Every structure is written in C-alpha cells, then in structure tokens.
Amino acid sequence: MSTQGLDGTTVLVVGAGSGIGTAIAQAAAGAGARVVAASRRLDTAEQVAEIVGRGTAAVRLDLGDEESIIAAADVLGPVDHVVTVAADHANGPVTTLAAADIEEAFRAKVLGPLLLTKHFAPRMSPRGSFVLFSGYVSARPQGGLAVMATTNGAVDALVPALAVDIAPIRVVGISPGVVDSGSWDGLDDKSAFFDEVARTNPARRVGTPSDIGDAVVFALTNPFLTATTVHVDGGQRVA
Ligand SMILES: NC(=O)c1ccc[n+]([C@@H]2O[C@H](COP(=O)([O-])OP(=O)(O)OC[C@H]3O[C@@H](n4cnc5c(N)ncnc54)[C@H](OP(=O)(O)O)[C@@H]3O)[C@@H](O)[C@H]2O)c1
C-alpha cells in the first residue's frame, strides 16, 4: 500500500449521508479509492454515490441490524478499509431519556463497529484498516450530553482494544471538534454558537467536513498509525 494514496483500494464509508461521511467519501475517492457509500437508506447511499462520482457504489447498512451488516459484507466481498461515522443521538438530561434511544446511540457507535469488525475483518487484507469516530465531548462532558460523552469514550477505549485483537489490521479513531457538518443546523442560535467556538478554541475556527475527510485519508494511508485516536478538533478538548 502506498503512503501517498488509496489507488487500487476499496473504502467502505458507513454513515456516508452525514456531512462528514460525504466529505470522507469525496476525500477517499479523490485519493484514488473505489468508495462504497453506506447508509441505513439505500436511496441516501445512492445520492451520495452520485455526488461523489468516480465509480462510487451504494449499499444499505444499518449498524443496529446485524443481518444488514452480514448482507453488505457478502455483497461487497473483501474491502481494504472500513470507516464508520455513524452516530445516533440521545441528547438531554439523563432523567428524561428513553432506554430505546440510549440503546440506539450505543448500537451506532459501539455495538455497530464491533459487528462491522466481526463480519468485515476476516475478509480483509492484513494491510487494511478500520477508522472509528469519537468526538471531543468524551473529554469535555456537558449537561445533556452524557450519552454522547459515554459512547465517544467507549470508542476511545474500543480503538486500541480492537487494534490489538485484529492486528496487523490497523484501527484508528478520529475525534472531531465542532464541525459545520449540517448536524448543528437545527440549533436556533447556530451562528452565535459557532462564533463562540471560534472565539474560544485554539484554532480560532469551526471545523469543516473536509478537515475531517483529509484526516481520514491520512489515517487510511499511514501504515504505522494504529491503536490511537487522532484529535482533529481545533483544540476543542482544551478550550
Ligand atoms: N459534527 C460535529 O461537530 C461533530 C463533533 C464531534 C464528533 N462528531 C462525530 O463525527 C461523526 C459524523 O458527524 P456528522 O455531524 O457528519 O453526522 P451526524 O449528524 O452525527 O450523523 C451521522 C450519521 O450516522 C448515520 N447513522 C445513525 N445511526 C446509524 C445506524 N444504526 N447505522 C448506520 N448509520 C447510522 C446516519 O446516517 P443515515 O441516516 O443516512 O443512515 C447519520 O447521517 C459522528 O460520529 C459524530 O458523533 C461530529
């Protein structure tokens, strides 16, 4: 595998319909990979595949449904790299949360990546890799984000554990800071929030999806990077 690019490789992106997921698909395709865009909805995956172009394929995959993971692994055959950005959000004071929502959040970030590894790793080359997504909230807990902090913290623990378990296949975590991915668009005061983030974090800016896409290509192509999480967060965890 070249450390310069992803020519000749296949990269599966789970959660490709999210702002960051689409940027990863674009960055990987730009680095020469054949990308497979996965979403819980096939039509979303197909839309992403059309946006990315360059022969990108689409597949339905729900991390909460092991049968859909098995079906995707059977249809795709061996892939070189698996990236999952999937996140389901159970935000709010813990006293108000439904158990089902908490379970969905753990399925997307913790159980799902374990099942992806179970079904994809046995078919992968030793030079392959998994990239899992954490987030700065694991290091900066806030009211109403206990589930997010816990699922991201679990990913931080899962990355080195999986790296040891499936070595020499590499496992890398990416922990974004605040990124204008579309997931903040529902905030009434999004622009004030982003101004405050940019005023207080060390990078003095909010992240872009392509900041994260570029970091994922680095993680996929550096053969000595494993068992660790890369904080692409503008320093948010120490802001
Ligand atoms: N944006 C930020 O500021 C920020 C900050 C820190 C960390 N992060 C992390 O970065 C990643 C991407 O963030 P984002 O803002 O682009 O996206 P996001 O809005 O958090 O959405 C992630 C995607 O996960 C997919 N998903 C949810 N449950 C799933 C399941 N059971 N199986 C498969 N896919 C599932 C959804 O895709 P479908 O509905 O199409 O299936 C959704 O588009 C997430 O892991 C997030 O926690 C983001």
Short mmCIF file of C-alpha atoms and ligand atoms in Angstrom, two decimals:
data_model
loop_
_atom_site.label_atom_id
_atom_site.label_comp_id
_atom_site.label_asym_id
_atom_site.label_seq_id
_atom_site.Cartn_x
_atom_site.Cartn_y
_atom_site.Cartn_z
CA MET A 1 0.00 0.00 0.00
CA SER A 2 1.28 3.42 -0.93
CA THR A 3 1.57 6.02 1.80
CA GLN A 4 0.72 8.59 -0.89
CA GLY A 5 -2.76 7.49 -1.81
CA LEU A 6 -5.53 4.94 -1.97
CA ASP A 7 -5.13 3.79 -5.59
CA GLY A 8 -6.47 0.30 -6.09
CA THR A 9 -8.20 0.11 -2.72
CA THR A 10 -11.87 -0.15 -1.77
CA VAL A 11 -13.11 2.04 1.11
CA LEU A 12 -16.50 1.42 2.73
CA VAL A 13 -17.93 4.56 4.40
CA VAL A 14 -20.75 3.81 6.86
CA GLY A 15 -22.94 6.85 7.57
CA ALA A 16 -21.93 8.33 4.22
CA GLY A 17 -25.04 10.53 4.14
CA SER A 18 -23.85 12.70 7.03
CA GLY A 19 -21.88 15.88 6.22
CA ILE A 20 -18.65 14.36 7.46
CA GLY A 21 -19.38 10.97 5.89
CA THR A 22 -19.89 12.52 2.45
CA ALA A 23 -16.68 14.54 2.80
CA ILE A 24 -14.79 11.35 3.70
CA ALA A 25 -16.22 9.59 0.64
CA GLN A 26 -15.11 12.53 -1.52
CA ALA A 27 -11.63 12.68 0.03
CA ALA A 28 -11.10 8.91 -0.32
CA ALA A 29 -12.30 8.93 -3.93
CA GLY A 30 -10.03 11.92 -4.60
CA ALA A 31 -7.11 9.89 -3.21
CA GLY A 32 -7.84 7.13 -5.72
CA ALA A 33 -10.07 4.72 -3.79
CA ARG A 34 -13.13 2.95 -5.08
CA VAL A 35 -15.67 4.09 -2.49
CA VAL A 36 -18.76 2.27 -1.29
CA ALA A 37 -21.24 4.64 0.37
CA ALA A 38 -23.40 3.01 3.05
CA SER A 39 -26.50 4.38 4.71
CA ARG A 40 -29.49 2.98 6.54
CA ARG A 41 -31.45 4.10 3.47
CA LEU A 42 -30.37 2.82 0.07
CA ASP A 43 -31.66 5.98 -1.65
CA THR A 44 -29.43 8.14 0.59
CA ALA A 45 -26.42 5.93 -0.22
CA GLU A 46 -27.24 6.20 -3.93
CA GLN A 47 -27.48 10.00 -3.73
CA VAL A 48 -24.06 10.18 -2.06
CA ALA A 49 -22.62 7.83 -4.69
CA GLU A 50 -23.89 10.17 -7.40
CA ILE A 51 -22.43 13.26 -5.68
CA VAL A 52 -19.03 11.59 -5.21
CA GLY A 53 -18.91 10.03 -8.70
CA ARG A 54 -15.70 8.19 -9.73
CA GLY A 55 -17.44 4.81 -9.72
CA THR A 56 -18.73 5.10 -6.14
CA ALA A 57 -21.14 2.28 -5.25
CA ALA A 58 -24.02 2.27 -2.77
CA VAL A 59 -25.18 -0.24 -0.18
CA ARG A 60 -27.78 -0.32 2.59
CA LEU A 61 -26.30 -0.96 6.01
CA ASP A 62 -27.83 -0.42 9.44
CA LEU A 63 -25.44 -0.86 12.35
CA GLY A 64 -28.42 -1.75 14.54
CA ASP A 65 -29.23 -4.75 12.32
CA GLU A 66 -26.55 -7.46 12.19
CA GLU A 67 -28.25 -9.15 9.21
CA SER A 68 -27.75 -6.00 7.14
CA ILE A 69 -24.04 -5.98 8.07
CA ILE A 70 -23.70 -9.64 7.03
CA ALA A 71 -25.59 -8.95 3.79
CA ALA A 72 -23.33 -5.97 2.96
CA ALA A 73 -20.18 -7.99 3.71
CA ASP A 74 -21.43 -10.82 1.47
CA VAL A 75 -22.34 -8.49 -1.41
CA LEU A 76 -19.14 -6.43 -1.24
CA GLY A 77 -16.63 -9.21 -0.60
CA PRO A 78 -13.20 -8.12 0.63
CA VAL A 79 -12.77 -4.37 1.16
CA ASP A 80 -9.48 -2.72 2.14
CA HIS A 81 -10.76 -0.14 4.60
CA VAL A 82 -13.90 0.45 6.66
CA VAL A 83 -14.76 3.89 8.03
CA THR A 84 -17.79 4.43 10.23
CA VAL A 85 -19.05 7.89 11.22
CA ALA A 86 -22.47 6.59 12.29
CA ALA A 87 -23.93 8.31 15.33
CA ASP A 88 -27.42 8.23 16.79
CA HIS A 89 -28.07 10.97 19.30
CA ALA A 90 -29.74 10.57 22.70
CA ASN A 91 -29.29 14.10 23.99
CA GLY A 92 -30.95 15.66 27.02
CA PRO A 93 -30.86 15.26 30.78
CA VAL A 94 -30.46 11.59 31.68
CA THR A 95 -33.65 11.80 33.77
CA THR A 96 -35.63 12.38 30.55
CA LEU A 97 -34.07 9.80 28.23
CA ALA A 98 -35.85 6.75 26.82
CA ALA A 99 -33.96 3.46 27.16
CA ALA A 100 -34.56 2.72 23.47
CA ASP A 101 -32.83 5.96 22.42
CA ILE A 102 -29.85 5.23 24.64
CA GLU A 103 -29.61 1.74 23.11
CA GLU A 104 -29.72 3.19 19.56
CA ALA A 105 -26.84 5.51 20.43
CA PHE A 106 -24.73 2.59 21.66
CA ARG A 107 -25.69 0.50 18.61
CA ALA A 108 -24.48 3.19 16.21
CA LYS A 109 -21.15 3.98 17.92
CA VAL A 110 -20.14 0.91 19.93
CA LEU A 111 -22.02 -2.32 19.13
CA GLY A 112 -22.17 -1.48 15.40
CA PRO A 113 -18.39 -1.02 14.99
CA LEU A 114 -17.83 -4.29 16.88
CA LEU A 115 -20.18 -6.11 14.48
CA LEU A 116 -18.59 -4.42 11.45
CA THR A 117 -15.25 -5.75 12.66
CA LYS A 118 -16.71 -9.20 13.28
CA HIS A 119 -18.00 -9.54 9.72
CA PHE A 120 -15.53 -7.48 7.64
CA ALA A 121 -12.15 -8.09 9.31
CA PRO A 122 -11.97 -11.84 8.43
CA ARG A 123 -12.17 -10.93 4.72
CA MET A 124 -9.68 -8.06 4.84
CA SER A 125 -6.03 -7.95 3.86
CA PRO A 126 -3.52 -7.55 6.72
CA ARG A 127 -2.81 -4.07 5.28
CA GLY A 128 -6.39 -2.95 5.78
CA SER A 129 -7.77 -0.62 8.43
CA PHE A 130 -10.82 0.48 10.35
CA VAL A 131 -11.49 4.11 11.24
CA LEU A 132 -13.99 4.74 14.04
CA PHE A 133 -15.44 8.08 15.14
CA SER A 134 -15.29 9.50 18.63
CA GLY A 135 -15.77 13.21 19.45
CA TYR A 136 -14.46 15.94 21.74
CA VAL A 137 -17.38 15.57 24.17
CA SER A 138 -15.75 12.43 25.61
CA ALA A 139 -13.11 14.74 27.10
CA ARG A 140 -15.43 17.72 27.74
CA PRO A 141 -18.67 16.43 29.29
CA GLN A 142 -21.58 18.86 29.21
CA GLY A 143 -25.07 18.79 30.67
CA GLY A 144 -27.45 16.90 28.42
CA LEU A 145 -24.67 15.07 26.59
CA ALA A 146 -23.98 12.18 28.98
CA VAL A 147 -24.79 9.51 26.39
CA MET A 148 -22.67 11.22 23.72
CA ALA A 149 -19.74 11.52 26.15
CA THR A 150 -20.08 7.86 27.12
CA THR A 151 -20.41 6.43 23.60
CA ASN A 152 -17.46 8.53 22.42
CA GLY A 153 -15.45 7.45 25.46
CA ALA A 154 -16.28 3.85 24.61
CA VAL A 155 -14.92 4.41 21.10
CA ASP A 156 -11.70 5.81 22.62
CA ALA A 157 -11.35 2.51 24.54
CA LEU A 158 -12.50 0.33 21.64
CA VAL A 159 -9.87 1.59 19.20
CA PRO A 160 -6.75 0.22 20.98
CA ALA A 161 -8.64 -2.90 22.10
CA LEU A 162 -9.64 -3.77 18.51
CA ALA A 163 -6.19 -2.86 17.19
CA VAL A 164 -4.67 -5.50 19.44
CA ASP A 165 -7.43 -8.01 18.68
CA ILE A 166 -7.25 -7.85 14.86
CA ALA A 167 -3.60 -6.86 14.34
CA PRO A 168 -2.00 -6.24 11.92
CA ILE A 169 -5.18 -4.73 10.51
CA ARG A 170 -4.98 -1.17 11.85
CA VAL A 171 -7.65 0.56 13.90
CA VAL A 172 -7.64 4.34 14.23
CA GLY A 173 -10.02 6.72 15.98
CA ILE A 174 -10.84 10.22 14.75
CA SER A 175 -12.18 12.64 17.33
CA PRO A 176 -13.62 15.78 15.72
CA GLY A 177 -14.24 19.09 17.41
CA VAL A 178 -17.16 21.28 16.40
CA VAL A 179 -17.61 20.80 12.64
CA ASP A 180 -20.12 22.56 10.40
CA SER A 181 -21.40 19.24 9.03
CA GLY A 182 -25.11 20.04 8.92
CA SER A 183 -25.78 18.33 12.24
CA TRP A 184 -25.87 21.72 14.03
CA ASP A 185 -28.34 23.26 11.56
CA GLY A 186 -31.29 22.68 13.91
CA LEU A 187 -29.82 24.99 16.55
CA ASP A 188 -31.75 28.28 16.86
CA ASP A 189 -28.53 30.09 17.66
CA LYS A 190 -26.11 28.13 15.42
CA SER A 191 -24.26 31.22 14.27
CA ALA A 192 -23.80 32.54 17.84
CA PHE A 193 -22.62 29.08 18.95
CA PHE A 194 -20.11 28.86 16.09
CA ASP A 195 -18.86 32.41 16.86
CA GLU A 196 -18.29 31.39 20.48
CA VAL A 197 -16.47 28.20 19.44
CA ALA A 198 -14.25 30.16 17.06
CA ARG A 199 -13.56 32.79 19.73
CA THR A 200 -12.52 30.28 22.37
CA ASN A 201 -10.84 27.27 20.77
CA PRO A 202 -7.11 27.32 19.96
CA ALA A 203 -7.68 27.00 16.20
CA ARG A 204 -9.98 30.07 16.34
CA ARG A 205 -12.34 28.47 13.87
CA VAL A 206 -15.04 25.85 13.45
CA GLY A 207 -14.03 22.73 11.52
CA THR A 208 -15.16 21.84 8.01
CA PRO A 209 -16.14 18.37 6.83
CA SER A 210 -13.12 18.38 4.51
CA ASP A 211 -10.80 18.96 7.52
CA ILE A 212 -12.06 15.60 8.76
CA GLY A 213 -12.04 13.93 5.32
CA ASP A 214 -8.36 14.83 4.90
CA ALA A 215 -7.57 13.39 8.35
CA VAL A 216 -9.30 10.13 7.46
CA VAL A 217 -7.24 9.77 4.28
CA PHE A 218 -4.13 10.26 6.45
CA ALA A 219 -5.37 7.55 8.82
CA LEU A 220 -6.11 5.16 5.94
CA THR A 221 -2.74 5.64 4.27
CA ASN A 222 -0.22 5.80 7.13
CA PRO A 223 0.83 2.17 7.74
CA PHE A 224 2.36 2.91 11.18
CA LEU A 225 -0.72 4.55 12.66
CA THR A 226 -2.86 2.25 14.79
CA ALA A 227 -4.35 1.80 18.29
CA THR A 228 -4.74 5.55 18.76
CA THR A 229 -7.20 8.38 18.32
CA VAL A 230 -6.34 11.47 16.30
CA HIS A 231 -7.93 14.64 17.69
CA VAL A 232 -8.97 16.79 14.72
CA ASP A 233 -10.74 19.22 16.98
CA GLY A 234 -9.11 22.64 16.72
CA GLY A 235 -8.02 22.06 20.30
CA GLN A 236 -11.64 22.00 21.47
CA ARG A 237 -10.92 19.49 24.22
CA VAL A 238 -8.66 22.01 25.96
CA ALA A 239 -10.63 25.17 25.11
N1 LIG B 1 -20.36 17.48 13.57
C1 LIG B 1 -19.67 17.69 14.68
O1 LIG B 1 -19.48 18.82 15.14
C2 LIG B 1 -19.06 16.50 15.40
C3 LIG B 1 -18.37 16.73 16.59
C4 LIG B 1 -17.80 15.65 17.25
C5 LIG B 1 -17.94 14.36 16.73
N2 LIG B 1 -18.64 14.19 15.59
C6 LIG B 1 -18.79 12.83 15.10
O2 LIG B 1 -18.48 12.75 13.70
C7 LIG B 1 -19.33 11.80 13.07
C8 LIG B 1 -20.04 12.44 11.89
O3 LIG B 1 -20.74 13.57 12.34
P1 LIG B 1 -21.81 14.33 11.40
O4 LIG B 1 -22.10 15.59 12.12
O5 LIG B 1 -21.36 14.36 9.99
O6 LIG B 1 -23.03 13.31 11.39
P2 LIG B 1 -24.29 13.01 12.30
O7 LIG B 1 -25.30 14.05 12.05
O8 LIG B 1 -23.86 12.78 13.70
O9 LIG B 1 -24.86 11.68 11.62
C9 LIG B 1 -24.16 10.51 11.50
C10 LIG B 1 -24.84 9.55 10.53
O10 LIG B 1 -24.96 8.32 11.23
C11 LIG B 1 -25.85 7.52 10.49
N3 LIG B 1 -26.44 6.53 11.39
C12 LIG B 1 -27.09 6.73 12.55
N4 LIG B 1 -27.45 5.56 13.09
C13 LIG B 1 -26.98 4.60 12.24
C14 LIG B 1 -27.03 3.17 12.24
N5 LIG B 1 -27.66 2.47 13.21
N6 LIG B 1 -26.45 2.51 11.21
C15 LIG B 1 -25.84 3.18 10.22
N7 LIG B 1 -25.76 4.53 10.16
C16 LIG B 1 -26.33 5.21 11.16
C17 LIG B 1 -26.89 8.47 9.89
O11 LIG B 1 -26.96 8.18 8.52
P3 LIG B 1 -28.27 7.60 7.77
O12 LIG B 1 -29.48 8.23 8.44
O13 LIG B 1 -28.08 8.02 6.35
O14 LIG B 1 -28.21 6.13 7.90
C18 LIG B 1 -26.26 9.86 10.08
O15 LIG B 1 -26.21 10.55 8.85
C19 LIG B 1 -20.28 11.29 14.15
O16 LIG B 1 -19.78 10.07 14.67
C20 LIG B 1 -20.24 12.37 15.21
O17 LIG B 1 -20.51 11.90 16.51
C21 LIG B 1 -19.19 15.22 14.90
#
